[in-house]
Structure formats: structure tokens, C-alpha cells
Amino acid sequence: MRVKALFASVVLVVGALLLVLPRPEKAEALSCTGAAPETTARPAPGGSTPPDLSLPQLEVAKSIVATAKGMAITRRGVVIALQIARQESRFEADVVVGRATGAFQQIAPGPNNAYTGYDRKNASMAAKGFFTVLLARVPGYDTDSRSNADIGQVVQASGAGASKYEPWQPLAESLANVLYDGTAAMTCQTGQSGPRAVRADGVDVELPPEAGLAGTVKAPTPETARVLAAALSWLGTPYAWGGGTASGPSRGIRDGGVADANGDFAKVGFDCSGLMLYSYAQVGVSLPRTSRAQQAGGGSVVPWSAALPGDLVFYGAVVHHVAMFLGVVNGVPYMVEAPQSGDVVKVSPVRTGGDFRAEVVRPIPGGGADQHV
């Protein structure tokens, strides 16, 4: 199979999967179908769990499998590792919880200093650390009579216990079928989101067709141009309340209200602040997670009358929404946003009425022609 790049999420179809791997600039949106199992549930014997991973999560899974093959780890070892990584981090390589870091939530120095000397946010290196401990603690893991979850617990020594790992074995088996030995395939439901290639040439950013506008916006700096391109690359991605990390779209969370009614907890996408966080992370700028925190501490405050492309636009006396100013096209100021539950990432005219705040926040200092007027 010719590997190009993995789509943003995958769904299990009729027990057989077809892996679709387009080039990143051609990737389309994937929507998730089916729910992941509850962590307390036991999988049915021989059952299967629909993979529902975003593009960054799938890349982590792929890194784990590639590392395993390089270390001559068997298929069972791969399945164990995928089970553990799904439970510990949801295949998010950059997650940090206290001192626990990365896809396997490793705490340095680890057994026999196995988790030192490398970046634990590097999925490949973290996988090498995991397999090193697996080989040391359970050298006969491939024929060991214990369950995968029990063996994983020996490696992790997690206070949560093996029961947390067990429900993810069907998902891990499905991924291993494709990524390890190619005996099954994955298919993706396309047509809703990115990433798409967005041309950024110096300070000029060409609007993609999905923007619904033709033309080019001029950023104040080349760095800001890359931020704009990052946000525009995910046009059409579902809104998911609580979704979005520095690596890309992620599964939403429950809010007990509108987001739950729209099923955001079962979607992979961005909320408003998640899209801003992701876009700026692509140039190494770390923004706070929420819109309110981004308004309070995301950069320098500038009057709306002096706004430049890339500036953050806010709504609410108590801030409840953030978007990114794109600039003026055909005399109209536009922004890119993840608007609300039930919607998608889109380009919209800046709404200057209602609870619009007549100020913006500029995360990256820099000049440029005032395009707002």
C-alpha cells in the first residue's frame, strides 16, 4: 500500500476497513460515526470498535507501530501499546498531566531510567520507552497467558489498574490489522473538513475556495501569514465544544446543554478558542485554552479601528466567543471562526453589532498596513 497521509478520522464499516491515505494538501474532512466504549465496559469476544481518531491521533498510532517494527516487537506487543496509549492519552503526543507526559503518560526517570534522555512528547521515542520497559518486565509477553490489559498494567504500574486498558483492545486490534500487517482496511467519511493546503507566500495568503471568497489577504508579518493559513486549512471542520489542541482537531466534551444536544462529545473538531490555539501553535505561540483567557492574556490589546489580519476578535461583556480577523475583502471585514455547536469552521463577515467588543488582541507584535478602514 502506498502511504501518503492519514485522514482526520476513521470509521469501521461492515467489519472490514479500507485505509485511505491522501496527500496532506488533498485531505478532506472526516466525520466520526459510532461511539467509543465506556472505559468500564468489557469488549465482546471478537468484537470490534470503530476507530474515531483525528489526523494527529492517527499519526501517533502510526508512529507507535513504526517504532514497534523497528524493534522487532510482535503484533501482540503493538496491540498492547495501542491499548495503553488510547487510554492514557487518547493518542495525543503532547498531553501533559502533572509530571506525566506524552502518548503513554510517562513519568521520568521511569523503570531503570527508561524514560529519560528523550522528548516524551515525541511519539516515536515515547513508544521506544514503552517497548523497552515491556521487554524488561514481561520478556515473554507474546505468549504470556495474562490479558493484554494485565501486561500493560505491569508496564505502566498505573494506580487506575488494568481494567481501564481492557475496553480498548478491539480498537487496538482494528488499528493493528491495518497499520501492522495490512490484513484489513479503513475507510473514511469525507467531505466536511481539512486539512487543506492554503498558499502563504511571504505576507500574502491566498483564500482557498472553501472560504467562499476569491482573493488574497495580506498579513502584517510572514509568521502571521502562516497562522492565517493554519486556520483556513480546516474550513468545514465540525464545531466541537472543548475540541482542538496544538496538534489539530480533537474530540469535543460534554457541556450539559447545547453542545450535548448537538452531539459535540462524539465529534472531532474545534471550538472557537481551540481553533485559535491550534493556529498560533503552528508558529510556536502558545495561547491560553479559553476565549476569556485569550482575551485577558493572549497578547497586546489594540482598538478595533487598528485591527490587522491575525488579530483575535472577541464577543461578550463576559467573553464567550473568539475569532480571527482575516482582513478586508471587497470592502468587507472578514474573520475565520468556529462559530457554535451544529456549525463548522468558516469565514464570516465580522459581526460588529450586539456584544462585539471594539478591541482586538494581537498575539504576535508587528506592523503592517492598516486594512481595517
Short mmCIF file of C-alpha atoms in Angstrom, two decimals:
data_model
loop_
_atom_site.label_atom_id
_atom_site.label_comp_id
_atom_site.label_asym_id
_atom_site.label_seq_id
_atom_site.Cartn_x
_atom_site.Cartn_y
_atom_site.Cartn_z
CA MET A 1 0.00 0.00 0.00
CA ARG A 2 1.32 3.40 -0.88
CA VAL A 3 1.21 5.58 2.24
CA LYS A 4 0.71 9.31 1.70
CA ALA A 5 -1.01 10.73 4.80
CA LEU A 6 -3.80 9.68 7.09
CA PHE A 7 -7.21 11.34 7.09
CA ALA A 8 -8.53 13.16 10.16
CA SER A 9 -10.67 10.26 11.46
CA VAL A 10 -11.74 6.77 10.55
CA VAL A 11 -14.88 4.67 10.81
CA LEU A 12 -15.33 0.94 10.87
CA VAL A 13 -17.52 -0.30 8.02
CA VAL A 14 -19.12 -3.79 7.90
CA GLY A 15 -16.24 -5.34 9.81
CA ALA A 16 -13.76 -4.57 7.03
CA LEU A 17 -11.78 -1.37 6.67
CA LEU A 18 -10.24 0.43 3.72
CA LEU A 19 -7.28 2.69 4.54
CA VAL A 20 -7.41 5.89 2.51
CA LEU A 21 -4.16 7.83 2.61
CA PRO A 22 -4.20 11.03 0.53
CA ARG A 23 -1.50 13.66 0.43
CA PRO A 24 -1.93 16.19 3.25
CA GLU A 25 -2.82 19.00 0.88
CA LYS A 26 -5.61 16.86 -0.60
CA ALA A 27 -7.01 15.60 2.71
CA GLU A 28 -10.71 16.14 3.24
CA ALA A 29 -12.84 16.17 6.31
CA LEU A 30 -13.69 13.01 8.11
CA SER A 31 -16.63 12.68 10.46
CA CYS A 32 -16.82 10.06 13.19
CA THR A 33 -19.60 7.53 13.40
CA GLY A 34 -20.28 5.31 16.37
CA ALA A 35 -19.26 5.91 19.94
CA ALA A 36 -16.15 4.72 21.72
CA PRO A 37 -16.76 2.23 24.52
CA GLU A 38 -17.17 3.33 28.10
CA THR A 39 -13.92 2.70 29.97
CA THR A 40 -15.73 0.44 32.43
CA ALA A 41 -17.27 -1.79 29.77
CA ARG A 42 -15.86 -5.14 28.71
CA PRO A 43 -15.49 -5.71 24.97
CA ALA A 44 -17.43 -8.55 23.44
CA PRO A 45 -15.26 -11.55 22.47
CA GLY A 46 -14.04 -11.00 18.95
CA GLY A 47 -15.76 -7.64 18.92
CA SER A 48 -14.60 -4.58 17.09
CA THR A 49 -14.57 -0.89 17.97
CA PRO A 50 -14.92 1.84 15.34
CA PRO A 51 -11.72 3.88 15.18
CA ASP A 52 -12.62 7.54 15.57
CA LEU A 53 -9.25 9.27 15.61
CA SER A 54 -8.26 12.65 14.28
CA LEU A 55 -5.32 13.11 11.91
CA PRO A 56 -2.81 13.90 14.72
CA GLN A 57 -4.05 10.94 16.76
CA LEU A 58 -3.67 8.59 13.81
CA GLU A 59 -0.15 9.88 13.23
CA VAL A 60 0.68 8.96 16.83
CA ALA A 61 -0.71 5.46 16.31
CA LYS A 62 1.32 5.14 13.13
CA SER A 63 4.48 6.23 14.97
CA ILE A 64 3.90 3.60 17.66
CA VAL A 65 3.56 0.86 15.06
CA ALA A 66 6.60 2.00 13.07
CA THR A 67 8.72 2.04 16.23
CA ALA A 68 7.48 -1.44 17.13
CA LYS A 69 8.50 -2.82 13.77
CA GLY A 70 11.95 -1.25 14.11
CA MET A 71 12.37 -3.01 17.48
CA ALA A 72 11.02 -6.36 16.21
CA ILE A 73 8.02 -6.13 18.53
CA THR A 74 5.31 -8.66 17.68
CA ARG A 75 1.76 -7.84 16.73
CA ARG A 76 0.56 -8.57 20.26
CA GLY A 77 3.02 -6.03 21.63
CA VAL A 78 1.67 -3.47 19.18
CA VAL A 79 -1.90 -4.12 20.27
CA ILE A 80 -0.92 -3.76 23.92
CA ALA A 81 0.84 -0.47 23.22
CA LEU A 82 -2.12 0.91 21.26
CA GLN A 83 -4.49 -0.06 24.07
CA ILE A 84 -2.34 1.74 26.61
CA ALA A 85 -1.81 4.87 24.50
CA ARG A 86 -5.54 5.18 23.82
CA GLN A 87 -6.42 5.06 27.49
CA GLU A 88 -3.51 7.14 28.77
CA SER A 89 -3.62 9.99 26.24
CA ARG A 90 -6.21 9.30 23.52
CA PHE A 91 -3.21 9.15 21.18
CA GLU A 92 -2.27 12.76 21.89
CA ALA A 93 1.51 13.02 21.93
CA ASP A 94 1.77 16.43 23.60
CA VAL A 95 -0.60 15.95 26.54
CA VAL A 96 0.84 16.69 29.99
CA VAL A 97 -0.89 15.84 33.27
CA GLY A 98 1.29 16.85 36.18
CA ARG A 99 4.61 15.09 35.59
CA ALA A 100 3.06 12.51 33.27
CA THR A 101 3.88 13.36 29.67
CA GLY A 102 3.14 12.15 26.17
CA ALA A 103 1.24 9.35 24.50
CA PHE A 104 1.99 6.87 27.29
CA GLN A 105 1.92 9.44 30.13
CA GLN A 106 5.46 8.56 31.14
CA ILE A 107 6.95 9.97 34.34
CA ALA A 108 10.72 10.34 34.22
CA PRO A 109 13.04 8.73 35.10
CA GLY A 110 10.88 5.59 34.90
CA PRO A 111 11.99 1.99 35.46
CA ASN A 112 15.77 1.72 35.05
CA ASN A 113 15.79 5.31 33.72
CA ALA A 114 13.91 4.13 30.64
CA TYR A 115 12.01 7.41 30.26
CA THR A 116 15.00 9.75 30.26
CA GLY A 117 17.22 11.12 27.51
CA TYR A 118 14.45 11.90 25.04
CA ASP A 119 11.46 14.16 24.46
CA ARG A 120 8.48 12.28 25.90
CA LYS A 121 6.21 14.35 23.61
CA ASN A 122 7.85 12.61 20.65
CA ALA A 123 5.52 9.69 19.96
CA SER A 124 8.22 7.50 18.41
CA MET A 125 10.63 7.98 21.31
CA ALA A 126 7.86 7.50 23.87
CA ALA A 127 6.91 4.25 22.15
CA LYS A 128 10.54 3.12 22.31
CA GLY A 129 10.49 3.79 26.05
CA PHE A 130 7.27 1.81 26.44
CA PHE A 131 8.58 -1.19 24.49
CA THR A 132 11.88 -1.09 26.39
CA VAL A 133 10.03 -1.49 29.67
CA LEU A 134 7.71 -4.13 28.16
CA LEU A 135 10.71 -6.24 27.13
CA ALA A 136 12.35 -5.79 30.53
CA ARG A 137 9.30 -6.53 32.67
CA VAL A 138 7.49 -9.09 30.52
CA PRO A 139 10.13 -10.62 28.22
CA GLY A 140 7.74 -13.42 27.23
CA TYR A 141 4.82 -11.07 26.58
CA ASP A 142 3.93 -12.64 23.23
CA THR A 143 2.97 -15.98 24.80
CA ASP A 144 2.12 -14.76 28.29
CA SER A 145 -1.24 -16.15 29.44
CA ARG A 146 -2.29 -12.91 31.08
CA SER A 147 -4.58 -10.46 29.29
CA ASN A 148 -3.21 -7.58 27.26
CA ALA A 149 -4.58 -5.21 29.87
CA ASP A 150 -2.77 -7.04 32.69
CA ILE A 151 0.51 -6.96 30.78
CA GLY A 152 0.02 -3.28 30.03
CA GLN A 153 -0.53 -2.65 33.73
CA VAL A 154 2.77 -4.36 34.52
CA VAL A 155 4.50 -1.89 32.22
CA GLN A 156 2.62 1.20 33.36
CA ALA A 157 2.17 0.35 37.05
CA SER A 158 -0.86 2.61 36.91
CA GLY A 159 -2.90 3.27 40.00
CA ALA A 160 -6.04 3.01 37.86
CA GLY A 161 -5.44 -0.69 37.24
CA ALA A 162 -5.70 -2.95 34.21
CA SER A 163 -9.48 -2.59 33.90
CA LYS A 164 -9.06 0.84 32.29
CA TYR A 165 -7.00 -0.62 29.44
CA GLU A 166 -9.17 -3.64 28.65
CA PRO A 167 -12.02 -1.91 26.73
CA TRP A 168 -9.63 -0.54 24.11
CA GLN A 169 -8.41 -3.91 22.84
CA PRO A 170 -10.96 -4.12 19.97
CA LEU A 171 -9.95 -0.65 18.78
CA ALA A 172 -6.26 -1.55 19.06
CA GLU A 173 -6.84 -4.78 17.13
CA SER A 174 -8.60 -2.87 14.35
CA LEU A 175 -5.74 -0.39 14.07
CA ALA A 176 -3.12 -3.14 14.17
CA ASN A 177 -4.92 -5.02 11.39
CA VAL A 178 -4.21 -2.09 9.11
CA LEU A 179 -1.08 -0.43 10.41
CA TYR A 180 0.88 -3.54 11.43
CA ASP A 181 0.05 -6.29 8.96
CA GLY A 182 -2.39 -4.86 6.41
CA THR A 183 -4.93 -7.65 6.79
CA ALA A 184 -7.84 -5.22 6.98
CA ALA A 185 -8.61 -1.76 5.73
CA MET A 186 -10.08 1.53 6.93
CA THR A 187 -12.48 3.83 5.24
CA CYS A 188 -13.13 7.48 5.94
CA GLN A 189 -16.28 9.51 5.57
CA THR A 190 -15.11 12.50 3.59
CA GLY A 191 -16.31 15.89 2.52
CA GLN A 192 -16.62 18.00 5.66
CA SER A 193 -13.23 19.32 6.79
CA GLY A 194 -9.49 19.85 6.30
CA PRO A 195 -6.63 19.98 6.40
CA ARG A 196 -6.26 21.60 3.01
CA ALA A 197 -3.31 23.35 1.50
CA VAL A 198 -3.50 27.13 1.84
CA ARG A 199 -0.91 29.12 -0.04
CA ALA A 200 1.06 31.59 2.08
CA ASP A 201 3.73 33.47 0.10
CA GLY A 202 5.55 35.83 2.40
CA VAL A 203 2.81 38.00 3.88
CA ASP A 204 0.24 37.11 1.20
CA VAL A 205 -2.33 34.42 2.00
CA GLU A 206 -4.48 33.14 -0.85
CA LEU A 207 -8.04 32.40 0.25
CA PRO A 208 -8.99 28.78 -0.55
CA PRO A 209 -12.22 28.00 -2.44
CA GLU A 210 -13.84 26.81 0.80
CA ALA A 211 -13.68 30.38 2.12
CA GLY A 212 -16.43 31.40 -0.32
CA LEU A 213 -14.32 34.43 -1.26
CA ALA A 214 -11.80 34.99 -4.01
CA GLY A 215 -8.68 36.95 -3.34
CA THR A 216 -5.65 37.37 -1.15
CA VAL A 217 -5.26 38.83 2.32
CA LYS A 218 -2.04 40.48 3.40
CA ALA A 219 -0.75 39.64 6.86
CA PRO A 220 1.38 42.06 8.86
CA THR A 221 4.23 39.51 9.09
CA PRO A 222 5.15 36.23 7.38
CA GLU A 223 4.67 34.49 10.72
CA THR A 224 1.12 35.80 10.99
CA ALA A 225 0.50 34.69 7.40
CA ARG A 226 1.27 31.14 8.48
CA VAL A 227 -1.20 31.49 11.36
CA LEU A 228 -3.94 32.60 8.96
CA ALA A 229 -3.14 29.73 6.60
CA ALA A 230 -3.33 27.25 9.50
CA ALA A 231 -6.80 28.45 10.49
CA LEU A 232 -8.05 28.43 6.90
CA SER A 233 -6.74 24.91 6.29
CA TRP A 234 -9.51 23.47 8.48
CA LEU A 235 -12.51 25.20 6.87
CA GLY A 236 -15.53 22.89 7.03
CA THR A 237 -14.37 21.05 10.14
CA PRO A 238 -17.22 20.39 12.59
CA TYR A 239 -17.58 22.58 15.65
CA ALA A 240 -16.98 20.52 18.78
CA TRP A 241 -17.26 22.21 22.17
CA GLY A 242 -13.96 21.72 24.00
CA GLY A 243 -12.31 20.44 20.82
CA GLY A 244 -8.96 21.48 19.43
CA THR A 245 -5.35 21.13 20.59
CA ALA A 246 -2.00 22.42 19.39
CA SER A 247 -1.87 19.35 17.12
CA GLY A 248 -5.26 19.77 15.43
CA PRO A 249 -8.92 18.91 15.90
CA SER A 250 -9.88 16.66 18.80
CA ARG A 251 -12.98 15.10 20.29
CA GLY A 252 -15.36 17.51 21.99
CA ILE A 253 -16.61 17.27 25.55
CA ARG A 254 -19.97 17.46 27.28
CA ASP A 255 -21.38 20.78 28.49
CA GLY A 256 -24.71 19.61 29.87
CA GLY A 257 -26.58 21.80 27.39
CA VAL A 258 -26.48 22.92 23.77
CA ALA A 259 -23.23 21.15 22.90
CA ASP A 260 -24.59 17.85 24.25
CA ALA A 261 -27.80 18.31 22.26
CA ASN A 262 -25.69 18.64 19.11
CA GLY A 263 -23.54 15.62 19.97
CA ASP A 264 -20.30 17.61 20.26
CA PHE A 265 -18.87 14.97 22.61
CA ALA A 266 -18.99 12.49 19.71
CA LYS A 267 -17.42 14.83 17.13
CA VAL A 268 -13.82 15.55 16.27
CA GLY A 269 -13.37 19.25 15.61
CA PHE A 270 -12.63 22.68 17.08
CA ASP A 271 -14.41 25.10 19.31
CA CYS A 272 -13.70 28.81 18.90
CA SER A 273 -10.70 29.07 21.20
CA GLY A 274 -9.38 25.65 20.18
CA LEU A 275 -9.04 26.88 16.59
CA MET A 276 -7.12 29.95 17.74
CA LEU A 277 -4.87 27.87 20.00
CA TYR A 278 -4.08 25.45 17.15
CA SER A 279 -3.42 28.17 14.56
CA TYR A 280 -0.94 30.07 16.70
CA ALA A 281 0.72 26.89 17.92
CA GLN A 282 1.85 26.26 14.35
CA VAL A 283 4.32 29.16 14.71
CA GLY A 284 5.27 28.35 18.30
CA VAL A 285 2.95 30.84 20.02
CA SER A 286 1.14 29.33 23.00
CA LEU A 287 -2.31 30.75 23.69
CA PRO A 288 -4.50 30.03 26.74
CA ARG A 289 -7.24 27.47 26.15
CA THR A 290 -10.44 29.51 26.59
CA SER A 291 -11.73 32.58 24.77
CA ARG A 292 -11.93 34.50 28.03
CA ALA A 293 -8.31 33.68 28.89
CA GLN A 294 -7.18 34.52 25.36
CA GLN A 295 -8.77 37.95 25.65
CA ALA A 296 -7.17 38.52 29.05
CA GLY A 297 -3.70 37.18 28.31
CA GLY A 298 -3.31 36.36 24.63
CA GLY A 299 -1.27 39.41 23.65
CA SER A 300 -1.41 43.18 23.35
CA VAL A 301 -4.83 44.88 23.24
CA VAL A 302 -5.44 47.07 20.18
CA PRO A 303 -8.52 49.13 19.24
CA TRP A 304 -10.75 47.53 16.60
CA SER A 305 -10.11 50.57 14.42
CA ALA A 306 -6.45 49.47 14.15
CA ALA A 307 -7.04 45.72 13.73
CA LEU A 308 -4.73 43.73 11.47
CA PRO A 309 -5.13 40.25 9.96
CA GLY A 310 -4.36 37.62 12.56
CA ASP A 311 -5.71 39.66 15.47
CA LEU A 312 -8.19 37.95 17.78
CA VAL A 313 -11.74 39.32 17.75
CA PHE A 314 -13.99 38.83 20.79
CA TYR A 315 -17.65 38.87 21.73
CA GLY A 316 -19.35 39.32 25.08
CA ALA A 317 -19.06 41.68 28.04
CA VAL A 318 -18.02 38.45 29.70
CA VAL A 319 -16.15 36.95 26.76
CA HIS A 320 -17.84 33.90 25.26
CA HIS A 321 -16.50 33.80 21.68
CA VAL A 322 -13.28 34.45 19.78
CA ALA A 323 -12.50 34.59 16.06
CA MET A 324 -9.52 35.58 13.91
CA PHE A 325 -9.60 38.74 11.81
CA LEU A 326 -8.71 37.96 8.18
CA GLY A 327 -8.72 41.45 6.74
CA VAL A 328 -10.89 43.38 4.35
CA VAL A 329 -12.01 41.76 1.09
CA ASN A 330 -14.05 43.85 -1.37
CA GLY A 331 -14.62 46.43 1.32
CA VAL A 332 -15.95 43.98 3.90
CA PRO A 333 -14.02 42.91 7.05
CA TYR A 334 -13.93 39.12 7.42
CA MET A 335 -12.91 36.65 10.09
CA VAL A 336 -12.36 32.90 10.34
CA GLU A 337 -14.17 31.20 13.23
CA ALA A 338 -15.60 28.05 14.73
CA PRO A 339 -18.97 29.67 15.47
CA GLN A 340 -21.19 27.37 17.52
CA SER A 341 -22.48 23.85 18.04
CA GLY A 342 -24.05 22.43 14.90
CA ASP A 343 -21.87 24.60 12.65
CA VAL A 344 -18.42 24.26 11.06
CA VAL A 345 -15.21 26.29 10.81
CA LYS A 346 -15.97 29.04 8.31
CA VAL A 347 -15.17 32.51 7.01
CA SER A 348 -17.75 35.11 8.08
CA PRO A 349 -18.15 38.88 7.88
CA VAL A 350 -17.11 40.44 11.17
CA ARG A 351 -20.28 40.98 13.20
CA THR A 352 -19.78 44.43 14.70
CA GLY A 353 -23.18 44.73 16.38
CA GLY A 354 -24.59 43.20 19.53
CA ASP A 355 -21.95 42.21 22.09
CA PHE A 356 -18.98 42.76 19.75
CA ARG A 357 -16.00 44.14 21.66
CA ALA A 358 -14.42 47.15 19.94
CA GLU A 359 -10.92 45.87 20.60
CA VAL A 360 -8.71 43.03 19.44
CA VAL A 361 -5.80 41.08 20.90
CA ARG A 362 -2.55 40.76 18.92
CA PRO A 363 -0.55 37.65 19.91
CA ILE A 364 2.34 38.45 17.54
CA PRO A 365 3.72 42.01 17.65
CA GLY A 366 4.33 43.52 14.26
CA GLY A 367 3.39 46.32 11.95
CA GLY A 368 1.75 46.36 8.57
CA ALA A 369 -0.70 48.43 6.65
CA ASP A 370 -3.97 49.07 8.45
CA GLN A 371 -6.53 47.14 6.42
CA HIS A 372 -9.44 47.73 8.74
CA VAL A 373 -10.69 51.08 7.47
#
